Amino acid sequence: MCLQMQSTLNNIIDKDQPIIFNKCIIDTDPSITYNYSTGHFTINSNGIYYIRWWANIHTCNDSDYVSLSIKSCKGHNIESCTTKKEQLCGDAIVSVYDSHLNFSLTNNSNSSVGLCPYTNIKANLSIFKISKSYIKNDSLLFNYICQ
């Protein structure tokens, strides 16, 4: 079960604003949705989810670094690696325990950043639900995620 979204837009992303994805590649899970207007993802089913993202950064204004992060309604702020100008990537494992999680891939830099106009795909985000059969010790994983 997964959702994969891509951005083909030449966007400037202001500080603390989400990347807007405009193209759905795979959507096999009705409990994972995306709002094309706000840039927010919603997971409506309990479980453990793996999120993988990348973005091609072309410009940054008045900033020593560029950083993206998964920011959620539950207080998650999972930051990517940082760079001045290149491809940023990141991973997150999140636990949904009350059948609801909203999040977005947000510009966590000190200023606005521009996605690379020279590539067809500017950014990608994939969400996978992890099967319980892959988890060796539920209590340790949940304790680690929720701290």
mmCIF file with all atom_site columns, N, CA and C in Angstrom, residues 71-109:
data_model
loop_
_atom_site.group_PDB
_atom_site.id
_atom_site.type_symbol
_atom_site.label_atom_id
_atom_site.label_alt_id
_atom_site.label_comp_id
_atom_site.label_asym_id
_atom_site.label_entity_id
_atom_site.label_seq_id
_atom_site.pdbx_PDB_ins_code
_atom_site.Cartn_x
_atom_site.Cartn_y
_atom_site.Cartn_z
_atom_site.occupancy
_atom_site.B_iso_or_equiv
_atom_site.pdbx_formal_charge
_atom_site.auth_seq_id
_atom_site.auth_comp_id
_atom_site.auth_asym_id
_atom_site.auth_atom_id
_atom_site.pdbx_PDB_model_num
ATOM 1   N N  . LYS A 1 71  ? 6.869  18.047 8.448  1.00 0.00 ? 71  LYS A N  1
ATOM 2   C CA . LYS A 1 71  ? 6.248  18.686 9.612  1.00 0.00 ? 71  LYS A CA 1
ATOM 3   C C  . LYS A 1 71  ? 4.818  18.185 9.697  1.00 0.00 ? 71  LYS A C  1
ATOM 4   N N  . SER A 1 72  ? 4.438  17.733 10.905 1.00 0.00 ? 72  SER A N  1
ATOM 5   C CA . SER A 1 72  ? 3.117  17.133 11.060 1.00 0.00 ? 72  SER A CA 1
ATOM 6   C C  . SER A 1 72  ? 2.306  17.813 12.138 1.00 0.00 ? 72  SER A C  1
ATOM 7   N N  . CYS A 1 73  ? 1.020  17.473 12.152 1.00 0.00 ? 73  CYS A N  1
ATOM 8   C CA . CYS A 1 73  ? 0.112  17.990 13.170 1.00 0.00 ? 73  CYS A CA 1
ATOM 9   C C  . CYS A 1 73  ? 0.428  17.416 14.547 1.00 0.00 ? 73  CYS A C  1
ATOM 10  N N  . LYS A 1 74  ? 1.243  16.365 14.607 1.00 0.00 ? 74  LYS A N  1
ATOM 11  C CA . LYS A 1 74  ? 1.607  15.739 15.879 1.00 0.00 ? 74  LYS A CA 1
ATOM 12  C C  . LYS A 1 74  ? 2.936  16.264 16.421 1.00 0.00 ? 74  LYS A C  1
ATOM 13  N N  . GLY A 1 75  ? 3.530  17.239 15.724 1.00 0.00 ? 75  GLY A N  1
ATOM 14  C CA . GLY A 1 75  ? 4.776  17.817 16.193 1.00 0.00 ? 75  GLY A CA 1
ATOM 15  C C  . GLY A 1 75  ? 6.027  17.212 15.587 1.00 0.00 ? 75  GLY A C  1
ATOM 16  N N  . HIS A 1 76  ? 5.892  16.266 14.656 1.00 0.00 ? 76  HIS A N  1
ATOM 17  C CA . HIS A 1 76  ? 7.079  15.738 13.970 1.00 0.00 ? 76  HIS A CA 1
ATOM 18  C C  . HIS A 1 76  ? 7.760  16.873 13.215 1.00 0.00 ? 76  HIS A C  1
ATOM 19  N N  . ASN A 1 77  ? 9.072  16.919 13.271 1.00 0.00 ? 77  ASN A N  1
ATOM 20  C CA . ASN A 1 77  ? 9.867  17.827 12.443 1.00 0.00 ? 77  ASN A CA 1
ATOM 21  C C  . ASN A 1 77  ? 11.107 17.044 12.044 1.00 0.00 ? 77  ASN A C  1
ATOM 22  N N  . ILE A 1 78  ? 10.981 16.252 10.994 1.00 0.00 ? 78  ILE A N  1
ATOM 23  C CA . ILE A 1 78  ? 12.039 15.335 10.587 1.00 0.00 ? 78  ILE A CA 1
ATOM 24  C C  . ILE A 1 78  ? 12.775 15.974 9.419  1.00 0.00 ? 78  ILE A C  1
ATOM 25  N N  . GLU A 1 79  ? 13.988 16.420 9.692  1.00 0.00 ? 79  GLU A N  1
ATOM 26  C CA . GLU A 1 79  ? 14.735 17.232 8.739  1.00 0.00 ? 79  GLU A CA 1
ATOM 27  C C  . GLU A 1 79  ? 15.538 16.395 7.763  1.00 0.00 ? 79  GLU A C  1
ATOM 28  N N  . SER A 1 80  ? 15.708 16.933 6.559  1.00 0.00 ? 80  SER A N  1
ATOM 29  C CA . SER A 1 80  ? 16.563 16.308 5.548  1.00 0.00 ? 80  SER A CA 1
ATOM 30  C C  . SER A 1 80  ? 18.011 16.667 5.834  1.00 0.00 ? 80  SER A C  1
ATOM 31  N N  . CYS A 1 81  ? 18.899 16.114 5.017  1.00 0.00 ? 81  CYS A N  1
ATOM 32  C CA . CYS A 1 81  ? 20.258 16.612 5.016  1.00 0.00 ? 81  CYS A CA 1
ATOM 33  C C  . CYS A 1 81  ? 20.200 18.063 4.531  1.00 0.00 ? 81  CYS A C  1
ATOM 34  N N  . THR A 1 82  ? 21.245 18.833 4.745  1.00 0.00 ? 82  THR A N  1
ATOM 35  C CA . THR A 1 82  ? 21.253 20.228 4.313  1.00 0.00 ? 82  THR A CA 1
ATOM 36  C C  . THR A 1 82  ? 22.303 20.422 3.240  1.00 0.00 ? 82  THR A C  1
ATOM 37  N N  . THR A 1 83  ? 22.060 21.399 2.387  1.00 0.00 ? 83  THR A N  1
ATOM 38  C CA . THR A 1 83  ? 22.984 21.684 1.303  1.00 0.00 ? 83  THR A CA 1
ATOM 39  C C  . THR A 1 83  ? 22.762 23.119 0.841  1.00 0.00 ? 83  THR A C  1
ATOM 40  N N  . LYS A 1 84  ? 23.632 23.617 0.030  1.00 0.00 ? 84  LYS A N  1
ATOM 41  C CA . LYS A 1 84  ? 23.454 24.940 -0.556 1.00 0.00 ? 84  LYS A CA 1
ATOM 42  C C  . LYS A 1 84  ? 22.629 24.861 -1.841 1.00 0.00 ? 84  LYS A C  1
ATOM 43  N N  . LYS A 1 85  ? 22.929 23.896 -2.688 1.00 0.00 ? 85  LYS A N  1
ATOM 44  C CA . LYS A 1 85  ? 22.212 23.783 -3.954 1.00 0.00 ? 85  LYS A CA 1
ATOM 45  C C  . LYS A 1 85  ? 22.513 22.413 -4.540 1.00 0.00 ? 85  LYS A C  1
ATOM 46  N N  . GLU A 1 86  ? 21.571 21.544 -4.571 1.00 0.00 ? 86  GLU A N  1
ATOM 47  C CA . GLU A 1 86  ? 21.697 20.201 -5.121 1.00 0.00 ? 86  GLU A CA 1
ATOM 48  C C  . GLU A 1 86  ? 20.423 19.447 -4.821 1.00 0.00 ? 86  GLU A C  1
ATOM 49  N N  . GLN A 1 87  ? 20.527 18.121 -4.803 1.00 0.00 ? 87  GLN A N  1
ATOM 50  C CA . GLN A 1 87  ? 19.373 17.311 -4.447 1.00 0.00 ? 87  GLN A CA 1
ATOM 51  C C  . GLN A 1 87  ? 19.384 17.049 -2.951 1.00 0.00 ? 87  GLN A C  1
ATOM 52  N N  . LEU A 1 88  ? 18.274 17.362 -2.313 1.00 0.00 ? 88  LEU A N  1
ATOM 53  C CA . LEU A 1 88  ? 18.073 17.059 -0.898 1.00 0.00 ? 88  LEU A CA 1
ATOM 54  C C  . LEU A 1 88  ? 17.245 15.795 -0.801 1.00 0.00 ? 88  LEU A C  1
ATOM 55  N N  . CYS A 1 89  ? 17.512 14.987 0.201  1.00 0.00 ? 89  CYS A N  1
ATOM 56  C CA . CYS A 1 89  ? 16.702 13.789 0.393  1.00 0.00 ? 89  CYS A CA 1
ATOM 57  C C  . CYS A 1 89  ? 16.526 13.539 1.870  1.00 0.00 ? 89  CYS A C  1
ATOM 58  N N  . GLY A 1 90  ? 15.538 12.738 2.185  1.00 0.00 ? 90  GLY A N  1
ATOM 59  C CA . GLY A 1 90  ? 15.294 12.398 3.575  1.00 0.00 ? 90  GLY A CA 1
ATOM 60  C C  . GLY A 1 90  ? 14.362 11.212 3.687  1.00 0.00 ? 90  GLY A C  1
ATOM 61  N N  . ASP A 1 91  ? 14.351 10.640 4.884  1.00 0.00 ? 91  ASP A N  1
ATOM 62  C CA . ASP A 1 91  ? 13.531 9.477  5.215  1.00 0.00 ? 91  ASP A CA 1
ATOM 63  C C  . ASP A 1 91  ? 12.886 9.718  6.568  1.00 0.00 ? 91  ASP A C  1
ATOM 64  N N  . ALA A 1 92  ? 11.752 9.081  6.774  1.00 0.00 ? 92  ALA A N  1
ATOM 65  C CA . ALA A 1 92  ? 11.106 9.125  8.083  1.00 0.00 ? 92  ALA A CA 1
ATOM 66  C C  . ALA A 1 92  ? 10.297 7.862  8.275  1.00 0.00 ? 92  ALA A C  1
ATOM 67  N N  . ILE A 1 93  ? 10.260 7.407  9.502  1.00 0.00 ? 93  ILE A N  1
ATOM 68  C CA . ILE A 1 93  ? 9.338  6.347  9.899  1.00 0.00 ? 93  ILE A CA 1
ATOM 69  C C  . ILE A 1 93  ? 8.439  6.969  10.949 1.00 0.00 ? 93  ILE A C  1
ATOM 70  N N  . VAL A 1 94  ? 7.135  6.984  10.666 1.00 0.00 ? 94  VAL A N  1
ATOM 71  C CA . VAL A 1 94  ? 6.182  7.591  11.594 1.00 0.00 ? 94  VAL A CA 1
ATOM 72  C C  . VAL A 1 94  ? 5.133  6.574  11.992 1.00 0.00 ? 94  VAL A C  1
ATOM 73  N N  . SER A 1 95  ? 4.658  6.735  13.206 1.00 0.00 ? 95  SER A N  1
ATOM 74  C CA . SER A 1 95  ? 3.610  5.876  13.734 1.00 0.00 ? 95  SER A CA 1
ATOM 75  C C  . SER A 1 95  ? 2.308  6.666  13.771 1.00 0.00 ? 95  SER A C  1
ATOM 76  N N  . VAL A 1 96  ? 1.264  6.097  13.187 1.00 0.00 ? 96  VAL A N  1
ATOM 77  C CA . VAL A 1 96  ? -0.066 6.689  13.273 1.00 0.00 ? 96  VAL A CA 1
ATOM 78  C C  . VAL A 1 96  ? -0.832 5.826  14.267 1.00 0.00 ? 96  VAL A C  1
ATOM 79  N N  . TYR A 1 97  ? -1.213 6.419  15.386 1.00 0.00 ? 97  TYR A N  1
ATOM 80  C CA . TYR A 1 97  ? -1.804 5.630  16.460 1.00 0.00 ? 97  TYR A CA 1
ATOM 81  C C  . TYR A 1 97  ? -3.216 6.063  16.816 1.00 0.00 ? 97  TYR A C  1
ATOM 82  N N  . ASP A 1 98  ? -3.733 7.123  16.218 1.00 0.00 ? 98  ASP A N  1
ATOM 83  C CA . ASP A 1 98  ? -5.121 7.499  16.470 1.00 0.00 ? 98  ASP A CA 1
ATOM 84  C C  . ASP A 1 98  ? -5.867 7.752  15.152 1.00 0.00 ? 98  ASP A C  1
ATOM 85  N N  . SER A 1 99  ? -5.485 6.981  14.135 1.00 0.00 ? 99  SER A N  1
ATOM 86  C CA . SER A 1 99  ? -6.114 6.995  12.809 1.00 0.00 ? 99  SER A CA 1
ATOM 87  C C  . SER A 1 99  ? -6.099 8.354  12.127 1.00 0.00 ? 99  SER A C  1
ATOM 88  N N  . HIS A 1 100 ? -5.093 9.190  12.443 1.00 0.00 ? 100 HIS A N  1
ATOM 89  C CA . HIS A 1 100 ? -5.049 10.484 11.771 1.00 0.00 ? 100 HIS A CA 1
ATOM 90  C C  . HIS A 1 100 ? -3.665 11.127 11.901 1.00 0.00 ? 100 HIS A C  1
ATOM 91  N N  . LEU A 1 101 ? -3.094 11.476 10.756 1.00 0.00 ? 101 LEU A N  1
ATOM 92  C CA . LEU A 1 101 ? -1.840 12.231 10.753 1.00 0.00 ? 101 LEU A CA 1
ATOM 93  C C  . LEU A 1 101 ? -1.829 13.108 9.505  1.00 0.00 ? 101 LEU A C  1
ATOM 94  N N  . ASN A 1 102 ? -1.690 14.418 9.705  1.00 0.00 ? 102 ASN A N  1
ATOM 95  C CA . ASN A 1 102 ? -1.505 15.371 8.606  1.00 0.00 ? 102 ASN A CA 1
ATOM 96  C C  . ASN A 1 102 ? -0.052 15.796 8.602  1.00 0.00 ? 102 ASN A C  1
ATOM 97  N N  . PHE A 1 103 ? 0.558  15.896 7.410  1.00 0.00 ? 103 PHE A N  1
ATOM 98  C CA . PHE A 1 103 ? 1.937  16.382 7.334  1.00 0.00 ? 103 PHE A CA 1
ATOM 99  C C  . PHE A 1 103 ? 2.191  16.954 5.948  1.00 0.00 ? 103 PHE A C  1
ATOM 100 N N  . SER A 1 104 ? 3.291  17.683 5.833  1.00 0.00 ? 104 SER A N  1
ATOM 101 C CA . SER A 1 104 ? 3.720  18.220 4.545  1.00 0.00 ? 104 SER A CA 1
ATOM 102 C C  . SER A 1 104 ? 5.245  18.215 4.498  1.00 0.00 ? 104 SER A C  1
ATOM 103 N N  . LEU A 1 105 ? 5.786  18.269 3.298  1.00 0.00 ? 105 LEU A N  1
ATOM 104 C CA . LEU A 1 105 ? 7.219  18.440 3.090  1.00 0.00 ? 105 LEU A CA 1
ATOM 105 C C  . LEU A 1 105 ? 7.442  19.938 2.973  1.00 0.00 ? 105 LEU A C  1
ATOM 106 N N  . THR A 1 106 ? 8.093  20.506 3.974  1.00 0.00 ? 106 THR A N  1
ATOM 107 C CA . THR A 1 106 ? 8.131  21.947 4.170  1.00 0.00 ? 106 THR A CA 1
ATOM 108 C C  . THR A 1 106 ? 9.544  22.495 4.039  1.00 0.00 ? 106 THR A C  1
ATOM 109 N N  . ASN A 1 107 ? 9.648  23.715 3.508  1.00 0.00 ? 107 ASN A N  1
ATOM 110 C CA . ASN A 1 107 ? 10.920 24.425 3.462  1.00 0.00 ? 107 ASN A CA 1
ATOM 111 C C  . ASN A 1 107 ? 11.283 24.853 4.875  1.00 0.00 ? 107 ASN A C  1
ATOM 112 N N  . ASN A 1 108 ? 12.330 24.247 5.412  1.00 0.00 ? 108 ASN A N  1
ATOM 113 C CA . ASN A 1 108 ? 12.780 24.503 6.773  1.00 0.00 ? 108 ASN A CA 1
ATOM 114 C C  . ASN A 1 108 ? 13.992 25.438 6.787  1.00 0.00 ? 108 ASN A C  1
ATOM 115 N N  . SER A 1 109 ? 14.294 26.059 5.659  1.00 0.00 ? 109 SER A N  1
ATOM 116 C CA . SER A 1 109 ? 15.457 26.942 5.526  1.00 0.00 ? 109 SER A CA 1
ATOM 117 C C  . SER A 1 109 ? 15.157 28.315 6.118  1.00 0.00 ? 109 SER A C  1
#
